[in-house]
PDB file of C-alpha atoms in Angstrom:
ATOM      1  CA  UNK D 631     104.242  98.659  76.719  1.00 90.00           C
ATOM      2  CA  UNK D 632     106.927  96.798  75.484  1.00 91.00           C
ATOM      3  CA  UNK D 633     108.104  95.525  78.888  1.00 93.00           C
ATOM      4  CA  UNK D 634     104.455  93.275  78.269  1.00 93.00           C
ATOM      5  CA  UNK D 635     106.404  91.619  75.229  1.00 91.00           C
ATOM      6  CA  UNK D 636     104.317  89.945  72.852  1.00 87.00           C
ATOM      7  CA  UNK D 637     102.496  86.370  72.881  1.00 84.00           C
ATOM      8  CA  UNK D 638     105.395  84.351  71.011  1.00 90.00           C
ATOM      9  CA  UNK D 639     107.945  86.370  73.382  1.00 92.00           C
ATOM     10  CA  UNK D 640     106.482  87.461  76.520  1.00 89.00           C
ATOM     11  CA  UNK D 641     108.781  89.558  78.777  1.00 93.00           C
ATOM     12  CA  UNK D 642     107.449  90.778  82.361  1.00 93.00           C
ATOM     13  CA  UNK D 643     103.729  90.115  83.407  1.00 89.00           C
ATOM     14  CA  UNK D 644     102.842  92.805  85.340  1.00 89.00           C
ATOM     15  CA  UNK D 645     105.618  96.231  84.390  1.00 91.00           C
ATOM     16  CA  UNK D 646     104.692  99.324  86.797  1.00 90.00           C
ATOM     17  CA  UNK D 647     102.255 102.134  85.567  1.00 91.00           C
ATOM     18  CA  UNK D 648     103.625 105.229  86.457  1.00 90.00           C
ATOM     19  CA  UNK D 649     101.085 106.840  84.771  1.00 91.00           C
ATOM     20  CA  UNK D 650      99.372 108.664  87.678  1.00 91.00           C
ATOM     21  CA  UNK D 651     102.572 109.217  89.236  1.00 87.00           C
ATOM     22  CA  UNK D 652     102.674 112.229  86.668  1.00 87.00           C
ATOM     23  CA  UNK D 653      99.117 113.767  87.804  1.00 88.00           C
ATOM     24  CA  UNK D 654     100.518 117.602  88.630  1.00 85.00           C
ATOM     25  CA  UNK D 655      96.950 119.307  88.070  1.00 88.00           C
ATOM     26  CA  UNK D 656      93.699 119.062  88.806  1.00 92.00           C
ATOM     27  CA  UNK D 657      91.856 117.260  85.484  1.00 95.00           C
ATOM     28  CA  UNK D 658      87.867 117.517  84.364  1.00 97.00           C
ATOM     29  CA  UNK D 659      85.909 114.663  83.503  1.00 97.00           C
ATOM     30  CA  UNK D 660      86.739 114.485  80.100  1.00 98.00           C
ATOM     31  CA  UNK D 661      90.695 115.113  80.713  1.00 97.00           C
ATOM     32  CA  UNK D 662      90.942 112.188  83.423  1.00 97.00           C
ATOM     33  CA  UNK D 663      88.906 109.829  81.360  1.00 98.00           C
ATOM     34  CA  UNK D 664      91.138 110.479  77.903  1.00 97.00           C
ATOM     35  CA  UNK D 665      94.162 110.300  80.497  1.00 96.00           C
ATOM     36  CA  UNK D 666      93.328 106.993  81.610  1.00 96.00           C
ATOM     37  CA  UNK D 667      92.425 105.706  78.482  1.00 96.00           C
ATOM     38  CA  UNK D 668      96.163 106.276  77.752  1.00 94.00           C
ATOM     39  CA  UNK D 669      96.962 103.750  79.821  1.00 94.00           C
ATOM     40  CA  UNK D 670      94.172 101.312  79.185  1.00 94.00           C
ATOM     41  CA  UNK D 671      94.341 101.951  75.322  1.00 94.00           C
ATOM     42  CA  UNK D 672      97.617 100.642  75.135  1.00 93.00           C
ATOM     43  CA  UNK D 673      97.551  97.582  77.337  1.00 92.00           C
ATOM     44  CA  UNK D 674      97.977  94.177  75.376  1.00 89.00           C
ATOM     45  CA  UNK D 675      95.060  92.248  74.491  1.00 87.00           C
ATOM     46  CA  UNK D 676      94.910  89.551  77.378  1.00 86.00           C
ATOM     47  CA  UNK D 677      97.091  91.337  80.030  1.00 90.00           C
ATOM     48  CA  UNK D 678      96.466  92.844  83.434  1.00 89.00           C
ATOM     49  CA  UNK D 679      96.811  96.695  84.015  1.00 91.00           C
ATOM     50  CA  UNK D 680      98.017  97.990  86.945  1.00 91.00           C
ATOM     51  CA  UNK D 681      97.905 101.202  88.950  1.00 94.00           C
ATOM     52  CA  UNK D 682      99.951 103.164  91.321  1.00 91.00           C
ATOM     53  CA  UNK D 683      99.769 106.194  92.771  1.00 89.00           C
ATOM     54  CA  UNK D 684     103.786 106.708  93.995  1.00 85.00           C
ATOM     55  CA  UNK D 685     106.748 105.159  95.212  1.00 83.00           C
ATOM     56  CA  UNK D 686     110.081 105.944  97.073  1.00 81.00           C
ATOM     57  CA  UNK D 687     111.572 107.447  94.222  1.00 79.00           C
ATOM     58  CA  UNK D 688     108.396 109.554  92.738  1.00 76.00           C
ATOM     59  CA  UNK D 689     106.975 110.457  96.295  1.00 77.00           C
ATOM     60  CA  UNK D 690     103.509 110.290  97.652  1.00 78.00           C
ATOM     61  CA  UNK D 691     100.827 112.125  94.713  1.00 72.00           C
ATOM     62  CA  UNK D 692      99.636 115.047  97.834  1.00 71.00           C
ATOM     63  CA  UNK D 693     102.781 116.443  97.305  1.00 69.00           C
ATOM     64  CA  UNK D 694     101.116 117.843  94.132  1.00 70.00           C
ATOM     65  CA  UNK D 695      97.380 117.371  94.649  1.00 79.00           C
ATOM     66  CA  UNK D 696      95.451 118.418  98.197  1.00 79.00           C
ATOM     67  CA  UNK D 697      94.825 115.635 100.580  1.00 81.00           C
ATOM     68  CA  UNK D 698      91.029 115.506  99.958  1.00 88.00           C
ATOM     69  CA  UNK D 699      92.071 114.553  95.598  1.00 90.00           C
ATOM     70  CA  UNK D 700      93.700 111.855  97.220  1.00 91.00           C
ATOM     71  CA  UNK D 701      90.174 109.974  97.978  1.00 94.00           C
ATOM     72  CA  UNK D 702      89.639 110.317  94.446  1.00 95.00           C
ATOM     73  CA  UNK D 703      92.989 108.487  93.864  1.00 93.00           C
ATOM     74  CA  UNK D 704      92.568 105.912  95.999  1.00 95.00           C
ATOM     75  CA  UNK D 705      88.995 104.974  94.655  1.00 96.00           C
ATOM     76  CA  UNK D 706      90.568 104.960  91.215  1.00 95.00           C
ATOM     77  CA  UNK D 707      93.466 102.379  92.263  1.00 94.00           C
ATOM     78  CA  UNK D 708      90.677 100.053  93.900  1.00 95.00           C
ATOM     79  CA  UNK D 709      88.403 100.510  91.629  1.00 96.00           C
ATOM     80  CA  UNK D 710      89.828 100.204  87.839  1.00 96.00           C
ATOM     81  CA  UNK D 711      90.612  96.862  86.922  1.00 94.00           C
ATOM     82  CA  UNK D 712      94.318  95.603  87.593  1.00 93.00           C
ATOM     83  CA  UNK D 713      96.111  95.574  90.443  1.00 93.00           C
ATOM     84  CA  UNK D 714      96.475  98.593  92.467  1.00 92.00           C
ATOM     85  CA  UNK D 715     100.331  99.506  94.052  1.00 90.00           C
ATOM     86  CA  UNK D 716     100.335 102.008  97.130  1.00 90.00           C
ATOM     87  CA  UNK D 717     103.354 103.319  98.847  1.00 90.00           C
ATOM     88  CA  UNK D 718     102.848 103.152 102.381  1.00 91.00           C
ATOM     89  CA  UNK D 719     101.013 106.224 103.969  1.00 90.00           C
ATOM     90  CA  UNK D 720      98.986 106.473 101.537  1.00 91.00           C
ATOM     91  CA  UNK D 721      96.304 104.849 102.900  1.00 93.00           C
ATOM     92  CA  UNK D 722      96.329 107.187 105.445  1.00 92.00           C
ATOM     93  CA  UNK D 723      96.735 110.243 103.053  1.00 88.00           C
ATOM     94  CA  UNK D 724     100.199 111.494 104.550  1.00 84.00           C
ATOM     95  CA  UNK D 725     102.118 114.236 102.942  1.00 71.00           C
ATOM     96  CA  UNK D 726     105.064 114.227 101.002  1.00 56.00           C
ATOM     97  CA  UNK D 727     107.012 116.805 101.998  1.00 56.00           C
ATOM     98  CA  UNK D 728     108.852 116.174 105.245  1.00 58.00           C
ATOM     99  CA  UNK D 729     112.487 118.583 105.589  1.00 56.00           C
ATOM    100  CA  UNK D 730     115.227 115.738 106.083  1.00 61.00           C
ATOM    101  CA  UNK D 731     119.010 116.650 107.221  1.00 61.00           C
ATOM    102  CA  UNK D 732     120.903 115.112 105.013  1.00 64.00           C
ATOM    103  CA  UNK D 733     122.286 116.377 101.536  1.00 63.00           C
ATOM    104  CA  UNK D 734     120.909 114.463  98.732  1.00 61.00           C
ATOM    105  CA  UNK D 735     120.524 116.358  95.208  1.00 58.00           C
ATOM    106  CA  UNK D 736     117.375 114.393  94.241  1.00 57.00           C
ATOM    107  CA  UNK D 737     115.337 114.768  97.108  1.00 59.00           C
ATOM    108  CA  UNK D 738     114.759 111.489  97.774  1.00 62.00           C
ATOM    109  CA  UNK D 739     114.367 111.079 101.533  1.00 65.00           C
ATOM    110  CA  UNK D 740     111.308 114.163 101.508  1.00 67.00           C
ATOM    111  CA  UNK D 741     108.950 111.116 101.138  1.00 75.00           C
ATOM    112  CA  UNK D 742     110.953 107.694 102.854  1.00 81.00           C
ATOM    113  CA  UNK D 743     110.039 108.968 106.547  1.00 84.00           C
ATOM    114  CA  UNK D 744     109.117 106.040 109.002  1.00 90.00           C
ATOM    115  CA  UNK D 745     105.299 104.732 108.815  1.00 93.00           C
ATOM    116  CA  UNK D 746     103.444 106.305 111.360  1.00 95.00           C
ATOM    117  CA  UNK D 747     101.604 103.941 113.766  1.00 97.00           C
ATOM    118  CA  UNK D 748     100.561 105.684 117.145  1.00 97.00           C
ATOM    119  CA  UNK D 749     101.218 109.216 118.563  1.00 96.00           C
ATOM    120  CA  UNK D 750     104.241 107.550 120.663  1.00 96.00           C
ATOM    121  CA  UNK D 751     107.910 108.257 120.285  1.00 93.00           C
ATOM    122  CA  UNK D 752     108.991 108.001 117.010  1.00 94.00           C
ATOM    123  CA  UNK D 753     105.597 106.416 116.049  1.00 95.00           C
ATOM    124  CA  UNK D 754     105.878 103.084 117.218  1.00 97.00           C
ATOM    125  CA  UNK D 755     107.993 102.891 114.505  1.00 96.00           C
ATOM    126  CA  UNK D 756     111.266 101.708 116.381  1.00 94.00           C
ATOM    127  CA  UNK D 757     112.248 101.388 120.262  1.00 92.00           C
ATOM    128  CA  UNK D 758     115.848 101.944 119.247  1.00 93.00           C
ATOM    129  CA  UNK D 759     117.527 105.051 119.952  1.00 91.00           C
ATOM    130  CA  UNK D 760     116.033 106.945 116.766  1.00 87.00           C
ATOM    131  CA  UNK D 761     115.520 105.944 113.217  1.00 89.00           C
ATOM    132  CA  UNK D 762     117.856 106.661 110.982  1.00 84.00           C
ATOM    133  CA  UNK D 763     115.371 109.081 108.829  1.00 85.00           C
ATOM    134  CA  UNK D 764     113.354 111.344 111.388  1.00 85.00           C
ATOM    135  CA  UNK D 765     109.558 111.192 111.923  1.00 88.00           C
ATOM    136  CA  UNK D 766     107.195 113.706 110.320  1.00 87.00           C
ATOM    137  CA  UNK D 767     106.170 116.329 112.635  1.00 87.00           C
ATOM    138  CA  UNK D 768     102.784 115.522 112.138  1.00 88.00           C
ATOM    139  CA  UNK D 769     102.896 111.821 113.267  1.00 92.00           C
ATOM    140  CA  UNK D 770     100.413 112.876 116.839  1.00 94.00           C
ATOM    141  CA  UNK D 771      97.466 112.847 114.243  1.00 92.00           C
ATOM    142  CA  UNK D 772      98.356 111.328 110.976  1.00 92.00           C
ATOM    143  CA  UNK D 773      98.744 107.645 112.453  1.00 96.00           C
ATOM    144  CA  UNK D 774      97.286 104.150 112.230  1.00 98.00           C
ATOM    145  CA  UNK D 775      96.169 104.004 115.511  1.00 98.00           C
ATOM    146  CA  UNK D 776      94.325 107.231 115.703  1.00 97.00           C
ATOM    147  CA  UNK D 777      92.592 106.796 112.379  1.00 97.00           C
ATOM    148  CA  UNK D 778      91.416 103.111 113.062  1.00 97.00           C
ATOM    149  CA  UNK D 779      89.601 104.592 116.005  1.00 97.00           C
ATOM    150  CA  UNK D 780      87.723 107.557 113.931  1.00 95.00           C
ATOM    151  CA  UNK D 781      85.037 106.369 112.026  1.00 92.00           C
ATOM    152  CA  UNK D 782      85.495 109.020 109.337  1.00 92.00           C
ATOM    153  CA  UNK D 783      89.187 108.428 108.428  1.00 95.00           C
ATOM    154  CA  UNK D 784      90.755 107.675 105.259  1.00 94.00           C
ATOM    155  CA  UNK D 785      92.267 104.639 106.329  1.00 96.00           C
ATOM    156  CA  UNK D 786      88.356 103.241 107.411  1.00 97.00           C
ATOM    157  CA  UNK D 787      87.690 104.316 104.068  1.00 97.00           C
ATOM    158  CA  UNK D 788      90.792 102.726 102.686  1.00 96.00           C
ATOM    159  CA  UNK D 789      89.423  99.523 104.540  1.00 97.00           C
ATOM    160  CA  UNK D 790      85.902  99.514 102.665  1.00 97.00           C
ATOM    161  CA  UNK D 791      87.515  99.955  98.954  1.00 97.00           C
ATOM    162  CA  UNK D 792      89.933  96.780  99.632  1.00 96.00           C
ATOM    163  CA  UNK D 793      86.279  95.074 100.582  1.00 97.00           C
ATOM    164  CA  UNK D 794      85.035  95.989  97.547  1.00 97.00           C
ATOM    165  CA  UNK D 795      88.150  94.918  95.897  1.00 95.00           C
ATOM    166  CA  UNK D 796      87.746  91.442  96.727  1.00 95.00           C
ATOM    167  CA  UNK D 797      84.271  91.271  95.507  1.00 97.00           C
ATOM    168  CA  UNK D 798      83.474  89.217  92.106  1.00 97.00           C
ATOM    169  CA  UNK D 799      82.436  92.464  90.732  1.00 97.00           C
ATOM    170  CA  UNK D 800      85.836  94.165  90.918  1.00 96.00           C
ATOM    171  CA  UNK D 801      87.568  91.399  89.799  1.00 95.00           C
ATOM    172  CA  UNK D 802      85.548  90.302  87.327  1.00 95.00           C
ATOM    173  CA  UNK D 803      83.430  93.186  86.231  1.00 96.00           C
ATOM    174  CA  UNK D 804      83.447  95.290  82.405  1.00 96.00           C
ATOM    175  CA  UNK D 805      84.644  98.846  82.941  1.00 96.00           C
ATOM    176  CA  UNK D 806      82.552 101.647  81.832  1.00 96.00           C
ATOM    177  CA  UNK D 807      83.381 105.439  81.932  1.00 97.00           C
ATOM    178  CA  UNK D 808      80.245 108.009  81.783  1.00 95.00           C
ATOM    179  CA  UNK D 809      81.168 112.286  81.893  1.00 94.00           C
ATOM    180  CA  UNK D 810      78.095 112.694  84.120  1.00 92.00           C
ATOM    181  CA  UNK D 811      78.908 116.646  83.737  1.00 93.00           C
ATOM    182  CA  UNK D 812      81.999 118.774  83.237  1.00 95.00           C
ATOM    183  CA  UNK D 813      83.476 118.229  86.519  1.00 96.00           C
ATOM    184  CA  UNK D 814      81.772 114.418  87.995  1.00 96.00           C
ATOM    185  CA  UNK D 815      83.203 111.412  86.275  1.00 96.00           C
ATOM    186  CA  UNK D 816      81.537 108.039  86.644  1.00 96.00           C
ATOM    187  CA  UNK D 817      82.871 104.223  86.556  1.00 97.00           C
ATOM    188  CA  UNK D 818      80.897 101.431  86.345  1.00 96.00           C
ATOM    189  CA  UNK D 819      81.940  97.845  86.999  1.00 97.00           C
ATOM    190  CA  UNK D 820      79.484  95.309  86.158  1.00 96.00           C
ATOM    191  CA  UNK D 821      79.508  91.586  86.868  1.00 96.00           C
ATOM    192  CA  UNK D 822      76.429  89.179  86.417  1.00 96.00           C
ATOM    193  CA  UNK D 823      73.816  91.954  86.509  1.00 92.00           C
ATOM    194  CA  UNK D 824      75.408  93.657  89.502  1.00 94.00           C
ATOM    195  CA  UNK D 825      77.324  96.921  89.369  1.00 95.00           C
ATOM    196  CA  UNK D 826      79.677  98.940  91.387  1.00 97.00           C
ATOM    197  CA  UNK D 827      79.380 103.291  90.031  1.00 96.00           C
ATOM    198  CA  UNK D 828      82.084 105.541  91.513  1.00 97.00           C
ATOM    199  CA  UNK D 829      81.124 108.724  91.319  1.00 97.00           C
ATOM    200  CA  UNK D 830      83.989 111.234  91.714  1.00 97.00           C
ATOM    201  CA  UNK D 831      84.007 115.181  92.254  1.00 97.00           C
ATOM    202  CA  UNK D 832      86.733 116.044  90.130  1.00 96.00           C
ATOM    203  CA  UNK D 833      85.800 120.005  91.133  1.00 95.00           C
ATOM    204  CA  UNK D 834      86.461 122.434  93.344  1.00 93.00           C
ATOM    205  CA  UNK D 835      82.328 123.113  93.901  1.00 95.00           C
ATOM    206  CA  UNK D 836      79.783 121.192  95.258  1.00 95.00           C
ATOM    207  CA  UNK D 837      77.977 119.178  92.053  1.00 94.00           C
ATOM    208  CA  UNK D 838      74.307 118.451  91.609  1.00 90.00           C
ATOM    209  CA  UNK D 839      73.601 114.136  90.613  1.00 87.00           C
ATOM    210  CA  UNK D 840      71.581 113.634  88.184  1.00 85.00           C
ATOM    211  CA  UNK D 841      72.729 110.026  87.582  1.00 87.00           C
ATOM    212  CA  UNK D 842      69.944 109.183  84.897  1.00 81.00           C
ATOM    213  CA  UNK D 843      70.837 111.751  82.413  1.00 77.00           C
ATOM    214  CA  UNK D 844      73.613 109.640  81.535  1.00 75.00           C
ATOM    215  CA  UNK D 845      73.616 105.962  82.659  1.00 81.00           C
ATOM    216  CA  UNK D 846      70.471 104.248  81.770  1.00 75.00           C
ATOM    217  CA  UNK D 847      67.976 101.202  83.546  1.00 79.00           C
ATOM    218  CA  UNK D 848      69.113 102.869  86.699  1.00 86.00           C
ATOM    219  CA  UNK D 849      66.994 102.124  89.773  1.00 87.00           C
ATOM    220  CA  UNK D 850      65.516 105.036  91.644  1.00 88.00           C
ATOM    221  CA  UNK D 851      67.784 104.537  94.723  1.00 91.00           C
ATOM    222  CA  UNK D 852      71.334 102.972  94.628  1.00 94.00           C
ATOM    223  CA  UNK D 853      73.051 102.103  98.184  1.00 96.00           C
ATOM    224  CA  UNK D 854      76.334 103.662  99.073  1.00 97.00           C
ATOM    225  CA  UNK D 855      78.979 101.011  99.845  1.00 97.00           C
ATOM    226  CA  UNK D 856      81.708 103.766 100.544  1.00 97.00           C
ATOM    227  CA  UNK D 857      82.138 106.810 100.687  1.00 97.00           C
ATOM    228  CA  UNK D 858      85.335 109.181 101.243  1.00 97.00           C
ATOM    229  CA  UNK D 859      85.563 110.954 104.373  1.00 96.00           C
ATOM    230  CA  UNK D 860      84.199 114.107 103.098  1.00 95.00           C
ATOM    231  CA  UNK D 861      81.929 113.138 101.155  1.00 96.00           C
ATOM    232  CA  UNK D 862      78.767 113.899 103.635  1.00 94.00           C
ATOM    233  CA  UNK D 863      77.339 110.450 102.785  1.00 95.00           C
ATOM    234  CA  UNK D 864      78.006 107.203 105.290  1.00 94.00           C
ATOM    235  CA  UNK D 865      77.549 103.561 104.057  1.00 94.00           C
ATOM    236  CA  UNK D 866      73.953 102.135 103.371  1.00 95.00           C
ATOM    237  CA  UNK D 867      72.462 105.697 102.701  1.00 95.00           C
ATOM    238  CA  UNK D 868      70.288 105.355 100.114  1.00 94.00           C
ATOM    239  CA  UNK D 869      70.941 107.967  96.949  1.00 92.00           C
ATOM    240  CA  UNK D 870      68.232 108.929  94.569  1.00 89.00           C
ATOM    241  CA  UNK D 871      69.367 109.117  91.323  1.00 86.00           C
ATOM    242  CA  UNK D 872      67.708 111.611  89.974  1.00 84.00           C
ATOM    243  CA  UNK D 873      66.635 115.178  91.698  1.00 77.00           C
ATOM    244  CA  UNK D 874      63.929 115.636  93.650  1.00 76.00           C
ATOM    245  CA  UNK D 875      63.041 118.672  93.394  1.00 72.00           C
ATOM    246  CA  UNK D 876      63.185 121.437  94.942  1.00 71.00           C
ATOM    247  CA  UNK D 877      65.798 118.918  96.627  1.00 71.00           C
ATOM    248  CA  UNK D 878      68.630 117.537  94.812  1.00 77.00           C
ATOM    249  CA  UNK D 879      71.857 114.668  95.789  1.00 85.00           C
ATOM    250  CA  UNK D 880      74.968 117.073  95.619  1.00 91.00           C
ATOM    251  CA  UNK D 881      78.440 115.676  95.777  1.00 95.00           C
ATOM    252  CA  UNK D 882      81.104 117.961  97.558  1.00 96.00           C
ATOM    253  CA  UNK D 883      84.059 118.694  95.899  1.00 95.00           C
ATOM    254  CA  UNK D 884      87.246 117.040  95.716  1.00 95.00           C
ATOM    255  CA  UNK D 885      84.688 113.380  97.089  1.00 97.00           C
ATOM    256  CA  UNK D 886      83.958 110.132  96.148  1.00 97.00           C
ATOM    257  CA  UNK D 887      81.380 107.924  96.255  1.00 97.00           C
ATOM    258  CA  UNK D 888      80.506 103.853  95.497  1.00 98.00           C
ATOM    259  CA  UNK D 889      76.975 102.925  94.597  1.00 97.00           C
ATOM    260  CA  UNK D 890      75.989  99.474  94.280  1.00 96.00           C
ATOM    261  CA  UNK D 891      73.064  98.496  92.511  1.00 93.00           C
ATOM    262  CA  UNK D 892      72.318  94.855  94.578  1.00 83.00           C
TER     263      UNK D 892
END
């Protein structure tokens, strides 16, 4: 915090938050919130927050954390106000770990493999000879071209949140945290009478919604405006808020989901 400086002496504007560089586990409701709030606590009065989820010296946050608590990451970054930081791949949730041939005692070229554009040689990275760091194996499926072409990818899904993102709401909206149960957390953006949830499976088991047990003057449906990829919902599905019995909204594990309330 003190890279902020203060009013009579400010210092930097916007000093990296590393914070969820250091996720190594797998946190309930209660635990992310309170680890958050760490960050957001903290922040001078007046100043912007800011998010990031890894770099070229901390590595991509899968190497840690399976690919699907990535889509949980991601709709954190876009969603919490601040500015959100990715390191490239992320967007398309590519791993960390890639075996490079060349000595280096701090590991540091695991994660600085070439972006990954099409199944071609070397990725459509370069048309020289060959990079000078080699391409992960897995560069025939993890790519930019092949996920822009399947409508359940994480970079489509990566697409919608920077849509939101650019919204008034997201901008401009108060931030409000609810522990829907042990394992769902919910945030809550809300700007001129309209709202953004995110609703996030911090679990490893499917969760029941019972989104008016906790947030109230809720509508009986809200309209998903995105939705990670395995999630089981798609964009304009309309969720009931509360269960219907014998059938009840059920959010998979590991998934993510933004309602809006316009």
């Amino acid at each position: 915090m003190k890279y902020y400086g203060t009013k009579s002496f400010p210092v930097f504007h916007l000093p990296f938050n590393f914070l969820l560089t250091t996720l190594t586990t797998y946190l309930d409701a209660k635990e992310l919130h309170d680890f958050l709030h760490t960050w957001l606590d903290a922040v001078p009065k007046g100043m912007p927050s800011n998010w990031a989820l890894g770099n070229h010296d901390y590595g991509r946050i899968v190497r840690n954390l399976d690919t699907e608590y990535n889509f949980i990451l991601l709709a954190l970054v876009s969603m919490l106000p601040g500015t959100a930081t990715l390191y490239y791949g992320e967007e398309l949730s590519l791993g960390a770990n890639h075996l490079v041939p060349i000595k280096d005692p701090y590991d540091r070229f695991f994660h600085r493999s070439p972006m990954q554009w099409d199944d071609t040689r070397d990725a459509g990275f370069t048309s020289g000879e060959k990079p000078w760091l080699p391409v992960h194996p897995n560069y025939w499926r993890v790519n930019v071209q092949t996920q822009k072409a399947q409508e359940n990818s994480t970079l489509n899904y990566f697409k919608d949140l920077m849509s939101l993102r650019k919204t008034d709401i997201a901008k401009y909206g108060t931030l409000k945290f609810y522990i829907v149960s042990k394992w769902v957390l919910g945030i809550c953006r809300t700007y001129k009478g309209a709202s953004y949830i995110t609703i996030m499976n911090l679990g490893t088991e499917t969760q029941p919604l019972d989104l008016h047990a906790d947030m109230n003057n809720l509508s009986e449906y809200l309209t998903v405006v995105a939705s990670s990829p395995n999630s089981g919902y798609k964009k304009g599905f309309k969720l009931k808020t509360m269960p219907n019995y014998p059938l009840t909204s059920v959010l998979r594990p590991h998934s993510v989901i933004i309602l809006s309330t316009k």
